[in-house]
Short mmCIF file of C-alpha atoms in Angstrom, two decimals:
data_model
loop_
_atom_site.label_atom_id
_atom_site.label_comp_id
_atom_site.label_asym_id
_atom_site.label_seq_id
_atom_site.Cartn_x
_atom_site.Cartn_y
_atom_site.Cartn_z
CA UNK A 1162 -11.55 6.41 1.96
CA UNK A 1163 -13.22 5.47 -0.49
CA UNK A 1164 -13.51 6.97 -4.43
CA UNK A 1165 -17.55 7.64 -5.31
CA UNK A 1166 -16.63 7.88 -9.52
CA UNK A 1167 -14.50 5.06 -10.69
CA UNK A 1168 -10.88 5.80 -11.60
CA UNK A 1169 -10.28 7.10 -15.56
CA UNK A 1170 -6.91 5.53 -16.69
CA UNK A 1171 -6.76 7.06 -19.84
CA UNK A 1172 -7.75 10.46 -20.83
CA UNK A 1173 -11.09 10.86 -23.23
CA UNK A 1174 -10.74 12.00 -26.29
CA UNK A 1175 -12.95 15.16 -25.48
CA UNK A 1176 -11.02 15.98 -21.91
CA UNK A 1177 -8.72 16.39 -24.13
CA UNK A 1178 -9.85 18.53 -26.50
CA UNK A 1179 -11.11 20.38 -23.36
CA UNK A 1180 -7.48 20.62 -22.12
CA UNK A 1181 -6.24 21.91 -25.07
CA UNK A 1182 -8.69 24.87 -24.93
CA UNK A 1183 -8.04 25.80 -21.31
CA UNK A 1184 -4.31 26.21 -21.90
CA UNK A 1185 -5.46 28.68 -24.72
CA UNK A 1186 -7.80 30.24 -22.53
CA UNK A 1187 -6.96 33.83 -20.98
CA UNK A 1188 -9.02 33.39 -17.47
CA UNK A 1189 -8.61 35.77 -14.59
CA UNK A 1190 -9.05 34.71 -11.04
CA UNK A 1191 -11.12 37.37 -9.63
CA UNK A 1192 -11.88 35.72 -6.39
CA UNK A 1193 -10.44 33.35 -4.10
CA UNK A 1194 -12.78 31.42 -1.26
CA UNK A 1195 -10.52 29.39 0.21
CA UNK A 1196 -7.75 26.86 -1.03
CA UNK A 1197 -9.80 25.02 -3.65
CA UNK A 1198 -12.56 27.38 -4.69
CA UNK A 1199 -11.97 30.33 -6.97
CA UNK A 1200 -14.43 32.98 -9.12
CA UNK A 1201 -13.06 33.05 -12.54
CA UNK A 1202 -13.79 35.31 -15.64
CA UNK A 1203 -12.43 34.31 -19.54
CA UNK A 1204 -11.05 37.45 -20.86
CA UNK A 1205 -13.52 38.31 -23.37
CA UNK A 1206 -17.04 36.79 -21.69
CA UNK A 1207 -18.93 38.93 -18.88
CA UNK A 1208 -19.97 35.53 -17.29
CA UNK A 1209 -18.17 34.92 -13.77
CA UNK A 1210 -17.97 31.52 -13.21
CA UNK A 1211 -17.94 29.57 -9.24
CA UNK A 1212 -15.45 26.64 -9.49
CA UNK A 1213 -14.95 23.96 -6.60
CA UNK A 1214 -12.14 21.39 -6.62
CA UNK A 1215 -13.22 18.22 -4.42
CA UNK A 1216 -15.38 15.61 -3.98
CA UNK A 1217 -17.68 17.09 -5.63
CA UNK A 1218 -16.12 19.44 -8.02
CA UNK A 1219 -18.22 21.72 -9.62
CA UNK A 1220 -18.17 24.58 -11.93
CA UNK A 1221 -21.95 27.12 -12.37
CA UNK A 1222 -20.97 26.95 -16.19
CA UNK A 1223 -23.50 25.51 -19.03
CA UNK A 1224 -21.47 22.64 -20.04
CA UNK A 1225 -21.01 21.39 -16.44
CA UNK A 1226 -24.81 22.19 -15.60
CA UNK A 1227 -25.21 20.01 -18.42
CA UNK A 1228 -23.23 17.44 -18.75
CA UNK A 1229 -21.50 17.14 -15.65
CA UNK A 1230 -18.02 16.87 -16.83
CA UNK A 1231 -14.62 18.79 -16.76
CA UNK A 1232 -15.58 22.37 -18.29
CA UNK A 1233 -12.48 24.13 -19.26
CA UNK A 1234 -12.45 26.25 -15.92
CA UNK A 1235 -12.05 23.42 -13.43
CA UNK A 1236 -9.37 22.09 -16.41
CA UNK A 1237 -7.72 26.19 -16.40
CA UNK A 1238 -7.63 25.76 -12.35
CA UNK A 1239 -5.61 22.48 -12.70
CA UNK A 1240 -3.77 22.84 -15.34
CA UNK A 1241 -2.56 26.86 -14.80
CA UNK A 1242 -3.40 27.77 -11.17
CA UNK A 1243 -2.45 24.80 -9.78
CA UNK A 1244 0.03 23.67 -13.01
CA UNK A 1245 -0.58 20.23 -12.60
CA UNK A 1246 0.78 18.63 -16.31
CA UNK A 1247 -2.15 17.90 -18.77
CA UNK A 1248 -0.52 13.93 -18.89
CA UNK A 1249 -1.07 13.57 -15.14
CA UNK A 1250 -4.75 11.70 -14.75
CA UNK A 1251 -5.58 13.58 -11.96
CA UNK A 1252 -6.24 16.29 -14.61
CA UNK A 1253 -9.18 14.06 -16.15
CA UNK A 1254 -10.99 12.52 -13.33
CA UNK A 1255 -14.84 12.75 -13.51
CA UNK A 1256 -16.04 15.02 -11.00
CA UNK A 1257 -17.63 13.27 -8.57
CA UNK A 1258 -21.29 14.75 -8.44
CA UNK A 1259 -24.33 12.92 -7.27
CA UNK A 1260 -26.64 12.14 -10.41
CA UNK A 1261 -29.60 13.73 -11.76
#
């Protein structure tokens, strides 16, 4: 099987930064719709947000509508749901969407 996004070997300066805020981040898991797809809500926003881990993951926020790249909810589903350690580079792998 083959990867569609190349591998990342080292972490990007602004995954990083990302990672760091999603560690801060109080977000609630108000939904769960199956094993890798979860409803999540930051404590003080109204905004639910849909996030998908996979080939394609995807997260309904702004910044990945925009840019297409770890938002701090797929990073707060890694790193805290699933507590995968920030220095492991599965934690900063592009998702793989198709392009615009």
């Amino acid at each position: 099987m083959s990867r569609s996004k190349p591998w990342v070997h080292s972490i990007p300066d602004k995954i990083h930064a990302r990672q760091l805020q999603a560690l801060q981040a109080r977000v609630y898991v108000l939904q769960e719709s199956g094993p890798t797809a979860f409803v999540v809500k930051e404590q003080d926003s109204p905004k639910k947000h849909r996030v998908t881990l996979g080939d394609p993951s995807t997260c309904n926020c702004s910044v990945f509508s925009k840019e297409r790249d770890l938002c701090i909810h797929i990073l707060w589903v890694l790193l805290k749901l699933f507590r995968i350690p920030p220095e492991n580079p599965l934690t900063w792998q592009i998702p793989r969407t198709s392009e615009k």
